[in-house]
Coordinates of N, CA and C in Angstrom, one line a residue:
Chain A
X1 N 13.4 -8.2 7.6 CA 12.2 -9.0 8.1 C 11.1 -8.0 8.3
X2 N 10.3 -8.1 7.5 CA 8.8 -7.3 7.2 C 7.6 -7.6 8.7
X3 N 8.1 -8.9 9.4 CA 6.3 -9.5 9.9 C 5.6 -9.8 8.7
X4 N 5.3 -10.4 7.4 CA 4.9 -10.2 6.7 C 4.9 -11.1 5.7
X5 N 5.5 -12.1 5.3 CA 6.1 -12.9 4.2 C 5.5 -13.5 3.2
X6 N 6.2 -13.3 1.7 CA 4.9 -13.9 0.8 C 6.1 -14.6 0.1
X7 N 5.8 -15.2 -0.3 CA 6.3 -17.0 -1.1 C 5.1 -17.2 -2.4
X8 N 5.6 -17.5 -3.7 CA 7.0 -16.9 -3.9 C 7.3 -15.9 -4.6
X9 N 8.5 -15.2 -4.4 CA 8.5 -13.8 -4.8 C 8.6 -13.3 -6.2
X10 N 8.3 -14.4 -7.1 CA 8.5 -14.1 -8.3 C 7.9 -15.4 -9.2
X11 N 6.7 -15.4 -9.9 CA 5.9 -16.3 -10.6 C 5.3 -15.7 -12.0
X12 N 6.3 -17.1 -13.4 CA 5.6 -16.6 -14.5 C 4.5 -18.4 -14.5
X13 N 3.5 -17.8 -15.1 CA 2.8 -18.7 -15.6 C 2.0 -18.5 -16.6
X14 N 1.3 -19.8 -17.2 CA 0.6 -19.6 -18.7 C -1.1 -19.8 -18.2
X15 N -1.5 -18.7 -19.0 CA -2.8 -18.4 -18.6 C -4.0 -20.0 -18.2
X16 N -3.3 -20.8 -18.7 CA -4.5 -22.4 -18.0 C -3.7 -22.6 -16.6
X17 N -2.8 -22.3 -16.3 CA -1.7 -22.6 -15.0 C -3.3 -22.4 -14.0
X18 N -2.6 -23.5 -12.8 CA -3.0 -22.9 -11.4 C -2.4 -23.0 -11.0
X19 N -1.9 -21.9 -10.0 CA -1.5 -21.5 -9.0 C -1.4 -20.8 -7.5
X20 N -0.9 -20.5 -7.0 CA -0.9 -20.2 -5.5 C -0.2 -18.7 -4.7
X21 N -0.7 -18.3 -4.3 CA 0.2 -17.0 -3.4 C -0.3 -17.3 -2.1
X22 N 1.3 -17.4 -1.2 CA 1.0 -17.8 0.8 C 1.2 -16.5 0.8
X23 N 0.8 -15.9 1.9 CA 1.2 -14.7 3.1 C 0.7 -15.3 4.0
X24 N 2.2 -14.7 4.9 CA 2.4 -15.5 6.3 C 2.7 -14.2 7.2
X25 N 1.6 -13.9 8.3 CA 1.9 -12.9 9.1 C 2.3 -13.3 10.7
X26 N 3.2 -12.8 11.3 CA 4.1 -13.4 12.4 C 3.5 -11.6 13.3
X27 N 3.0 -11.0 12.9 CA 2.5 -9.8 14.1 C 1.1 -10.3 15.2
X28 N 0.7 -11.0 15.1 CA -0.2 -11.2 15.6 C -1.3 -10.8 15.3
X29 N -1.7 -10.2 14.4 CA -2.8 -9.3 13.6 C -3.7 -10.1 13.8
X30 N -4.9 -9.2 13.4 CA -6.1 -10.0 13.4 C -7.1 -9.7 11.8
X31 N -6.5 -9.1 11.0 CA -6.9 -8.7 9.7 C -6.1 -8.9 8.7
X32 N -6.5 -9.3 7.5 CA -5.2 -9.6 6.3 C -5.7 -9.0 5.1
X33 N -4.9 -8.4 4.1 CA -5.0 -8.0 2.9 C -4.4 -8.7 1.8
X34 N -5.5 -8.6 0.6 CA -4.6 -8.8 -0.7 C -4.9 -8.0 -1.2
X35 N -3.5 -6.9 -1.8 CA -3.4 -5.2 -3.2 C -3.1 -6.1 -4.2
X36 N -3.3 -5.6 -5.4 CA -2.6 -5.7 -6.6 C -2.1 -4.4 -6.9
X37 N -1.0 -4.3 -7.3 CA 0.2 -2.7 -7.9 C 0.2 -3.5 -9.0
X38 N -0.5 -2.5 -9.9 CA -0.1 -2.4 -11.5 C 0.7 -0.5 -11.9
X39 N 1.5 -1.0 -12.6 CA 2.2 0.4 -13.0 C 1.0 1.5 -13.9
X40 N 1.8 2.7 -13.1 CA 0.8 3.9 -13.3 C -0.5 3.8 -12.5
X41 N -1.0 2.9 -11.9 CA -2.5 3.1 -11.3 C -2.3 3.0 -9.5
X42 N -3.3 3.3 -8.4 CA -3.0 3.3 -7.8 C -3.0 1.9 -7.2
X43 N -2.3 1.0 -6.0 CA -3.1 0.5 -5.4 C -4.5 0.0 -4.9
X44 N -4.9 -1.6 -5.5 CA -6.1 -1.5 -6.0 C -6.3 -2.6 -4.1
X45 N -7.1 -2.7 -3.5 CA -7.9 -3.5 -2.3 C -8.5 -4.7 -2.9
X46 N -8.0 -5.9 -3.1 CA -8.8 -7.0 -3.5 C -10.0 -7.4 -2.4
X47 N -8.7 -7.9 -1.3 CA -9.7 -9.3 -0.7 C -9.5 -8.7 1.1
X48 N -10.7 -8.6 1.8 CA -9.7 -8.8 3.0 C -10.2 -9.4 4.1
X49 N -9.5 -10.2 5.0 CA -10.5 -11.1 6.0 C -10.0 -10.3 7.5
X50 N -10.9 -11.1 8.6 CA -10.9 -10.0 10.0 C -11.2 -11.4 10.3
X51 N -10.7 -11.4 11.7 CA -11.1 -12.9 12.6 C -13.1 -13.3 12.7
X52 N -13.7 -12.3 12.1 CA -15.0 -11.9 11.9 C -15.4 -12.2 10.7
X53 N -15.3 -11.7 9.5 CA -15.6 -12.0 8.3 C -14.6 -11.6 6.9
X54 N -15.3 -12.3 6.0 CA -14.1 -12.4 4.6 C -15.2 -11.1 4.1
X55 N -14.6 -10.0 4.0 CA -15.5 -8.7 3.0 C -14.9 -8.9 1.5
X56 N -15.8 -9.1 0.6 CA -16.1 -9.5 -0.7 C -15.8 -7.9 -1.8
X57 N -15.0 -8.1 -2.4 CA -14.7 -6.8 -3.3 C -15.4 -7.4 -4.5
X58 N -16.5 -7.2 -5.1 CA -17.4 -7.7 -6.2 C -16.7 -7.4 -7.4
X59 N -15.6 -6.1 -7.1 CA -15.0 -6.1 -8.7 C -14.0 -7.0 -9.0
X60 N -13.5 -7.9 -8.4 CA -12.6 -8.9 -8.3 C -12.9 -10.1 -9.3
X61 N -12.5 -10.3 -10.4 CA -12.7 -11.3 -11.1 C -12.9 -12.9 -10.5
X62 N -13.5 -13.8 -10.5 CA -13.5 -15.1 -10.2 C -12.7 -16.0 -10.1
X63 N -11.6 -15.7 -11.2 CA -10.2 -16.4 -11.3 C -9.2 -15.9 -10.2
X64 N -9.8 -15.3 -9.3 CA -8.9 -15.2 -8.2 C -9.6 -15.2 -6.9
X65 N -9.4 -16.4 -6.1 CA -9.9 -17.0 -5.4 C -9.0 -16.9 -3.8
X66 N -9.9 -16.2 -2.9 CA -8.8 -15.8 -1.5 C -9.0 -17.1 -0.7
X67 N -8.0 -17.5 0.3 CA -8.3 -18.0 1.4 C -7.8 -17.8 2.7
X68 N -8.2 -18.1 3.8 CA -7.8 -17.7 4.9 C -7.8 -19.1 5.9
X69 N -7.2 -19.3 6.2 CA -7.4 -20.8 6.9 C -7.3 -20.4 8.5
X70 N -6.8 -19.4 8.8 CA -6.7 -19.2 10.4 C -6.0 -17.8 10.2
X71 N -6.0 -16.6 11.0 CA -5.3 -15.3 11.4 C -4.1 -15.2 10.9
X72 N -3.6 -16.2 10.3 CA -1.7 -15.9 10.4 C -1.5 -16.2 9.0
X73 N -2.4 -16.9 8.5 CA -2.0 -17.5 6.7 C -3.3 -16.7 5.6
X74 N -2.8 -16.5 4.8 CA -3.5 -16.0 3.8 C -3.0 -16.5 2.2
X75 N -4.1 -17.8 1.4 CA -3.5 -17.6 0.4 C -4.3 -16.8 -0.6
X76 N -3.8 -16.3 -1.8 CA -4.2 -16.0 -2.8 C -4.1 -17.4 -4.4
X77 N -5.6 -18.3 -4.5 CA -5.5 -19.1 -5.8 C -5.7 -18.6 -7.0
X78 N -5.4 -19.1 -8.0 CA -5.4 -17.9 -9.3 C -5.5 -19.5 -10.8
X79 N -6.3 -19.3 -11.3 CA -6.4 -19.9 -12.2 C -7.0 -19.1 -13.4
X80 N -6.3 -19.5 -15.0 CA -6.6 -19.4 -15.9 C -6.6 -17.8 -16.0
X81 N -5.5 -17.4 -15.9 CA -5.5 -15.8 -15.7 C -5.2 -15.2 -17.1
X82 N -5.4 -13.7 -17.0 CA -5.4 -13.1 -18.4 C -4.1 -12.4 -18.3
X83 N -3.4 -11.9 -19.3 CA -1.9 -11.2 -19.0 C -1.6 -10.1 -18.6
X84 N -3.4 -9.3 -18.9 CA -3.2 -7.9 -17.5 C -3.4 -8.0 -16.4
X85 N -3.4 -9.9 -16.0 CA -3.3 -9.5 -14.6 C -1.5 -9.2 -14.0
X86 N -1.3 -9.2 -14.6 CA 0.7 -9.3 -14.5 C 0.5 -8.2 -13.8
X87 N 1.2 -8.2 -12.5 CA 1.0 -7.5 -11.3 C 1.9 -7.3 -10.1
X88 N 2.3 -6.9 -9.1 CA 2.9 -7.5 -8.4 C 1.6 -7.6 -7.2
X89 N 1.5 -8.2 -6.3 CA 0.4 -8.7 -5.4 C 0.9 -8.8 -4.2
X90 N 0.3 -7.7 -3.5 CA 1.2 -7.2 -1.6 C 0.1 -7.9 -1.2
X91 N 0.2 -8.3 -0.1 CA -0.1 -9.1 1.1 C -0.1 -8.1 2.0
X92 N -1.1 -8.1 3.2 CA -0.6 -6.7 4.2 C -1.3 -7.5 5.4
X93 N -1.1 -6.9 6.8 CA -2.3 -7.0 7.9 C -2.4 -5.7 8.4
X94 N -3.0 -5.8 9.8 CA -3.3 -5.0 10.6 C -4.0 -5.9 11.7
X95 N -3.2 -4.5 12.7 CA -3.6 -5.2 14.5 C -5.5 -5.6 14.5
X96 N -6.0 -5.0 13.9 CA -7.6 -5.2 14.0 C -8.4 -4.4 13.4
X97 N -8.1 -4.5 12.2 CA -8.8 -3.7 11.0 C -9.6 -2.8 10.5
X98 N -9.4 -2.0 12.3 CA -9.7 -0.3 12.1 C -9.5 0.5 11.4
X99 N -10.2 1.6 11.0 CA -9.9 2.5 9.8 C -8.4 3.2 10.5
X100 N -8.2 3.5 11.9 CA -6.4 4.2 12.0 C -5.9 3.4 12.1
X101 N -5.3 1.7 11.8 CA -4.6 0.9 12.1 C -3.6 1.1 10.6
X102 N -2.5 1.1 10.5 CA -1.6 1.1 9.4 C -1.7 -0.2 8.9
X103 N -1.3 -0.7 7.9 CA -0.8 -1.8 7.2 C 0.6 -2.2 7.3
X104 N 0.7 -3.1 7.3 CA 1.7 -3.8 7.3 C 2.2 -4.8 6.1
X105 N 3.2 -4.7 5.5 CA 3.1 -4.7 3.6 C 4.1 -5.7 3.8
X106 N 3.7 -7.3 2.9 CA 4.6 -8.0 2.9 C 6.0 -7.6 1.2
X107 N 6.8 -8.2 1.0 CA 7.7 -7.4 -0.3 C 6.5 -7.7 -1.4
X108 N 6.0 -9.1 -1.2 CA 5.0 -9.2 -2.8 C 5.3 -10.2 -3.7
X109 N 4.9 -10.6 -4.3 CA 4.9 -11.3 -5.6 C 4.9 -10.7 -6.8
X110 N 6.0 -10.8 -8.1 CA 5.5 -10.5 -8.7 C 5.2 -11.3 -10.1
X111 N 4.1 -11.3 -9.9 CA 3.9 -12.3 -11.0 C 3.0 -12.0 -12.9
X112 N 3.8 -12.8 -13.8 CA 4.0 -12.5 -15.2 C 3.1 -13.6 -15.6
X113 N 2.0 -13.5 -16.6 CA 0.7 -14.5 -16.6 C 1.9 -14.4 -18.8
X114 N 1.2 -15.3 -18.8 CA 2.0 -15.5 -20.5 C 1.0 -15.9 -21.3
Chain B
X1 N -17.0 8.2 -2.0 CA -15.8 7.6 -2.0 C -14.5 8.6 -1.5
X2 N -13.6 8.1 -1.3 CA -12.5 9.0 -0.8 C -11.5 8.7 -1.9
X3 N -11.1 9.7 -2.3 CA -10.1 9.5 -3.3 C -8.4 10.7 -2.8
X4 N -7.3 10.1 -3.3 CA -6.3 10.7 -2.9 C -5.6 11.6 -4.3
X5 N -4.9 12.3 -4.1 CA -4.2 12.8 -5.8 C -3.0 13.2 -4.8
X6 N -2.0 12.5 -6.0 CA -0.8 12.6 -5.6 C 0.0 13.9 -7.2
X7 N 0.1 14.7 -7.1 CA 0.5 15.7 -8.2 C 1.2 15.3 -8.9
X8 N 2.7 14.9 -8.4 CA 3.8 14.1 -8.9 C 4.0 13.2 -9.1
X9 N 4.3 12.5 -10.5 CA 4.6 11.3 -10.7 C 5.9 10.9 -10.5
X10 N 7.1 11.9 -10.5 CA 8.1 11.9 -10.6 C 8.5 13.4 -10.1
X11 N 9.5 13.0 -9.2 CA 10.4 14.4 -8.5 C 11.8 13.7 -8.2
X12 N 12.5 14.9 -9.5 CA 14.3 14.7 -9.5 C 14.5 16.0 -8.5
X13 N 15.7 15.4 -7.4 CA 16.2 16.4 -7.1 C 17.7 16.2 -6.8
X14 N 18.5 17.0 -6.2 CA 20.1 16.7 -6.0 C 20.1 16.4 -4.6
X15 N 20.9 15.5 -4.0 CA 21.4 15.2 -2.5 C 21.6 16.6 -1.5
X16 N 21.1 16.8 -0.4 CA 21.0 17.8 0.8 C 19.8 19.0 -0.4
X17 N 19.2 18.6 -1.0 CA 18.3 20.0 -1.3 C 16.9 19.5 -0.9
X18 N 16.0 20.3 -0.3 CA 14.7 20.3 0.5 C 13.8 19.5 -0.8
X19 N 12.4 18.8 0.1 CA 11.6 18.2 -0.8 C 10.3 18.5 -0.5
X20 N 9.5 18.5 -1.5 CA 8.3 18.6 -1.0 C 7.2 17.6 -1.9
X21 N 6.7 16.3 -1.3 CA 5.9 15.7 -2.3 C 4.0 15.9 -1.9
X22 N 3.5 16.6 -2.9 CA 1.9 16.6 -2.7 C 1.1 15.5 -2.7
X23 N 0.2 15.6 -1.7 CA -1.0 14.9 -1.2 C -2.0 15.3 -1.0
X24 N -3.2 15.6 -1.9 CA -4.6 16.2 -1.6 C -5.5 15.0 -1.3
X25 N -6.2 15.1 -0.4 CA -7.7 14.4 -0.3 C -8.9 14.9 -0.4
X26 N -9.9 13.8 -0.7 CA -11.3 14.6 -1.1 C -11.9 14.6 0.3
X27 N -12.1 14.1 1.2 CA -12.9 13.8 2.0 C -12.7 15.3 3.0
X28 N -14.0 15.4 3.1 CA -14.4 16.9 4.6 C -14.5 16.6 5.6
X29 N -14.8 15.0 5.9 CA -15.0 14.7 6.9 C -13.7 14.2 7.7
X30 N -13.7 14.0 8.8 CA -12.6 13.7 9.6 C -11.8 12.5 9.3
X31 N -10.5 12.0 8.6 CA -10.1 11.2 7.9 C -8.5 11.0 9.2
X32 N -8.3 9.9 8.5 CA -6.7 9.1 9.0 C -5.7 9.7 7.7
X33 N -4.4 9.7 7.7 CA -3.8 10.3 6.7 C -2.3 9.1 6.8
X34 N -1.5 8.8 5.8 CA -0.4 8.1 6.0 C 0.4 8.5 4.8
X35 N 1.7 8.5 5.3 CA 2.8 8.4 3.8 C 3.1 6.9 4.4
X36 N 3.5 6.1 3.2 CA 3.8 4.7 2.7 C 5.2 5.5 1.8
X37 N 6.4 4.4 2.0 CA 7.6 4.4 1.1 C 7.7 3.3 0.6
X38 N 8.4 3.2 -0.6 CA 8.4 2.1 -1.3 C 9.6 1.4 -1.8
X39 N 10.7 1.2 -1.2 CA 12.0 0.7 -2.2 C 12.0 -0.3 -3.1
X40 N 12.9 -0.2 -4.0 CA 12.7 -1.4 -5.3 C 12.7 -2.6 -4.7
X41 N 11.7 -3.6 -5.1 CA 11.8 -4.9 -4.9 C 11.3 -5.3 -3.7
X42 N 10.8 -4.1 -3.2 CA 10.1 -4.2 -1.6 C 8.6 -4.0 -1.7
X43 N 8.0 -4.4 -0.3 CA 6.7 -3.8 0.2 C 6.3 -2.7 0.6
X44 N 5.4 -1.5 0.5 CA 5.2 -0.7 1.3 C 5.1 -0.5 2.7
X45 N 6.6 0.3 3.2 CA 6.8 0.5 4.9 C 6.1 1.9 5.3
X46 N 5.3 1.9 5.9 CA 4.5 3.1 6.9 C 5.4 4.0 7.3
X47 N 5.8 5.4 6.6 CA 6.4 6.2 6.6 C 6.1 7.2 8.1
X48 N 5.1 7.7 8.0 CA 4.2 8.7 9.1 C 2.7 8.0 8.8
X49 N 2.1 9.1 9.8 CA 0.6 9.0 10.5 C 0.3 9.9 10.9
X50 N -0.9 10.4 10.2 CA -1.5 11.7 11.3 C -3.2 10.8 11.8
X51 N -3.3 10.8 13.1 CA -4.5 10.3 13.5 C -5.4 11.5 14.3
X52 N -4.8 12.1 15.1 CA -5.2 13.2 15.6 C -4.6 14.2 16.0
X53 N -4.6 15.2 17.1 CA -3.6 15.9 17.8 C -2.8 17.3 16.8
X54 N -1.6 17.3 16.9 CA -0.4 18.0 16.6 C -1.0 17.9 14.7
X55 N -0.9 18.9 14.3 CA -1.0 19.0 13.0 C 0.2 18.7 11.8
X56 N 1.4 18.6 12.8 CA 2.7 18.3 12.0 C 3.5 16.6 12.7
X57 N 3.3 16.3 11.9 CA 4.0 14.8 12.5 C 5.1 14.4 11.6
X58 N 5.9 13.7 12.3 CA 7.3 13.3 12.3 C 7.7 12.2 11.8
X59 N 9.1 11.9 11.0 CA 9.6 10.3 11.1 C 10.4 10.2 11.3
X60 N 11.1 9.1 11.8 CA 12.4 9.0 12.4 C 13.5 9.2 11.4
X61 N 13.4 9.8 10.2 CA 14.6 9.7 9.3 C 14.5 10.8 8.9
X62 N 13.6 12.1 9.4 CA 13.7 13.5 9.2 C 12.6 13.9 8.0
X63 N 11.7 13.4 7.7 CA 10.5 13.5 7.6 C 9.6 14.1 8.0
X64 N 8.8 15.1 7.2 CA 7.6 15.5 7.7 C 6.6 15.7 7.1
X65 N 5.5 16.1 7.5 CA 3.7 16.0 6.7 C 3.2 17.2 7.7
X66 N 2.2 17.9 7.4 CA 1.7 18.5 8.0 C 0.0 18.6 7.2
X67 N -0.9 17.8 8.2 CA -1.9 18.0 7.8 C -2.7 19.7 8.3
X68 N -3.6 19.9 7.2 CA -4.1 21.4 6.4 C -5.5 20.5 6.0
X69 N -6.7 20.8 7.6 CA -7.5 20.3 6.8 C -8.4 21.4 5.8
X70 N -8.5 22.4 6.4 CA -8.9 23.7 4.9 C -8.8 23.7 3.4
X71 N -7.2 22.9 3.3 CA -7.1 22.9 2.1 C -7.1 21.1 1.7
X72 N -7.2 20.5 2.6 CA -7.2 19.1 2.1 C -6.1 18.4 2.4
X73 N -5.0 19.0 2.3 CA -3.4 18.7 2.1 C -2.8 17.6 3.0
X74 N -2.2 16.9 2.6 CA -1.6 16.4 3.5 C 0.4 16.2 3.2
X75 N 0.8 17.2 2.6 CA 2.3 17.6 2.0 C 3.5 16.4 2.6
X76 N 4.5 16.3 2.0 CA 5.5 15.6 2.7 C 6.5 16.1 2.2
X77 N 7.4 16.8 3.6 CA 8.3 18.0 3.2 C 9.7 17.0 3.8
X78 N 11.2 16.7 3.2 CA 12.1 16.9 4.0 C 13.0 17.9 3.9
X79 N 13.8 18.5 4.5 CA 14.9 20.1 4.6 C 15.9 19.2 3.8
X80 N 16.6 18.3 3.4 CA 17.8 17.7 2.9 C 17.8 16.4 2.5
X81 N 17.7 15.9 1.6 CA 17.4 15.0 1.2 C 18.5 13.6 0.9
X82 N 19.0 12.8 1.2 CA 19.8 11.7 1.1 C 19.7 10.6 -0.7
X83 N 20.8 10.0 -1.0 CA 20.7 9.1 -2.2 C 19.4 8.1 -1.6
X84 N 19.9 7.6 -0.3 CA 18.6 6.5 -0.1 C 17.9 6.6 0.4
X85 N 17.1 8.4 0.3 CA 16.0 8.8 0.0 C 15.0 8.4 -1.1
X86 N 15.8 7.8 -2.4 CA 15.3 7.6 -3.6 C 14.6 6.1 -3.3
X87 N 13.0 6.7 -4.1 CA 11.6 5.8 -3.6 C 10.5 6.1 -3.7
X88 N 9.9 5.3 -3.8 CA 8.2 6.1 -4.5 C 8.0 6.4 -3.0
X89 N 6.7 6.7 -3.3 CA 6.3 7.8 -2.0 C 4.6 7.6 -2.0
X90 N 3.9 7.1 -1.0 CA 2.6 6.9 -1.1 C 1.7 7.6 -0.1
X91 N 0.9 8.3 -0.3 CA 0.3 9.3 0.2 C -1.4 7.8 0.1
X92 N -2.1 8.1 1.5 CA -2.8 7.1 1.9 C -4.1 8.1 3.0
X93 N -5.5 7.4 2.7 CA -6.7 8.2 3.2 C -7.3 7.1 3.8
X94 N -7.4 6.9 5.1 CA -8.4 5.8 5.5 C -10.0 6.0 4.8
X95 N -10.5 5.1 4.9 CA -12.1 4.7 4.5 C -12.4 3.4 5.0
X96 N -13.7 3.0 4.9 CA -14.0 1.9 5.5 C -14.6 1.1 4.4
X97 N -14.8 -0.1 4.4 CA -14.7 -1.4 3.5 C -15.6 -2.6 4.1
X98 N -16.8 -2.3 4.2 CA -17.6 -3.4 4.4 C -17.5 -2.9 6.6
X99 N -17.0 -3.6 6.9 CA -16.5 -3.2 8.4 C -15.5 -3.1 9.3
X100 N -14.2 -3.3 7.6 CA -13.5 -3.8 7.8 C -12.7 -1.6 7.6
X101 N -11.4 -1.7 8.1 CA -11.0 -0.2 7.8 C -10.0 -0.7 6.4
X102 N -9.6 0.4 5.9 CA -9.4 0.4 4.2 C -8.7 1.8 4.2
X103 N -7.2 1.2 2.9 CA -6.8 2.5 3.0 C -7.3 3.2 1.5
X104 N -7.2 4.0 1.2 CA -7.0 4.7 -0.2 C -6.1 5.3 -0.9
X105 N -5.2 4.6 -1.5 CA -3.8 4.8 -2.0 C -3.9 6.4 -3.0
X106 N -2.9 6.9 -3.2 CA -2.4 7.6 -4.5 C -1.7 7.0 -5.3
X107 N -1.4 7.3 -6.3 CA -0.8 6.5 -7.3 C 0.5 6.6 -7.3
X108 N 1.2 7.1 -6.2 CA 2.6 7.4 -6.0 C 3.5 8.4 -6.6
X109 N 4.2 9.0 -5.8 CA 5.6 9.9 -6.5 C 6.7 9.1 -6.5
X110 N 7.3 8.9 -7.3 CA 8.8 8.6 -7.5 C 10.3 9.4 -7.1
X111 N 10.8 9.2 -6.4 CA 11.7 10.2 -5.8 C 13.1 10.1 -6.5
X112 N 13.8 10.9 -6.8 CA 15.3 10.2 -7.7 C 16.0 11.6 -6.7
X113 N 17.4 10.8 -5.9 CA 18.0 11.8 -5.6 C 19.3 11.3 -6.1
X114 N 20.0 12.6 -6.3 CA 21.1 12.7 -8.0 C 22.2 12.9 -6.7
X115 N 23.3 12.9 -7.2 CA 24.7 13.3 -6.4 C 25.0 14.2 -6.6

């Protein structure tokens, strides 16, 4: 048990698909992350919200759409995707989204766009 | 920008022989440092931390880093190494992100320990 949970852990879909990624944080955090891990590259920072504000990563394609509905849930929507987005997609928090606060890494999603 | 370089993509070694996985950063200015481990099928668990203080810091599984700000380094050495040891290995630079704190990954070392 992570503190951390993402649902569900394993998604193929076809590029018109919509779909959904939960992360569910049970630390009490007050900050949430969406990474993408693609192989060979590092860890990319999509999306990330603070009980303050949603910070906007502009390189982030439009077909991926964050939400945050309150401190504890984070989804990731994903429509009409391309097949390099095939990724696995960590979910993370942090106690208050200071630069020394660690992450907290849910297992991930990994999801196969067709 | 802060960027990390992780040397190794891959480090085979045999069970009980010492390890050492490289971490350089760019940044001069006063930075946060972390190793991240990675088991198959998992999420990245927060290995160590150097925030301040003591220049060599610890993990509870016999782990160590020793930040070298001179040379950049931030190394991750263990004396004997275990089978489930085997695991990428993420070497991490704080930065900031709008106002939010941000880490800066490396691209990972892969760890293979042999019998």
């Amino acid at each position: 048990e992570t503190g951390v949970t993402q649902t569900p852990r394993h998604l193929v879909m076809g590029m018109t698909n919509k779909k959904s990624l939960k992360c569910e944080q049970h630390l009490g955090h007050n900050a949430m992350y969406w990474y993408k891990q693609s192989a060979k590259k590092p860890l990319e920072l999509m999306f990330v919200y603070s009980l303050e504000e949603r910070v906007e990563n502009n390189s982030v394609p439009s077909r991926f759409s964050p939400e945050c509905p309150n401190s504890s849930h984070l989804f990731l929507h994903l429509h009409t995707l391309q097949p390099e987005d095939s990724a696995l997609y960590l979910c993370a928090s942090s106690p208050g989204g200071g630069i020394d606060s660690p992450l907290h890494f849910g297992n991930g999603t990994r999801l196969t766009v067709t | 920008a802060q960027s990390v370089t992780q040397l190794d993509s891959q480090v085979p070694v045999f069970e009980e022989a010492p390890v050492e996985l490289r971490c350089n950063y760019s940044s001069s200015v006063s930075v946060y440092l972390f190793w991240y481990v990675q088991y198959p099928n998992q999420g990245l668990q927060l290995l160590l931390k150097y925030l301040s203080g003591s220049t060599l810091v610890e993990s509870i599984n016999g782990f160590e880093a020793e930040f070298n700000k001179s040379q950049t380094s931030f190394h991750l050495r263990k004396p004997s190494v275990h089978i489930s040891d085997t695991a990428e290995y993420f070497c991490a630079v704080s930065d900031r992100w709008g106002s939010q704190g941000n880490l800066i990954f490396g691209k990972g070392t892969k760890l293979s320990v042999k019998p």
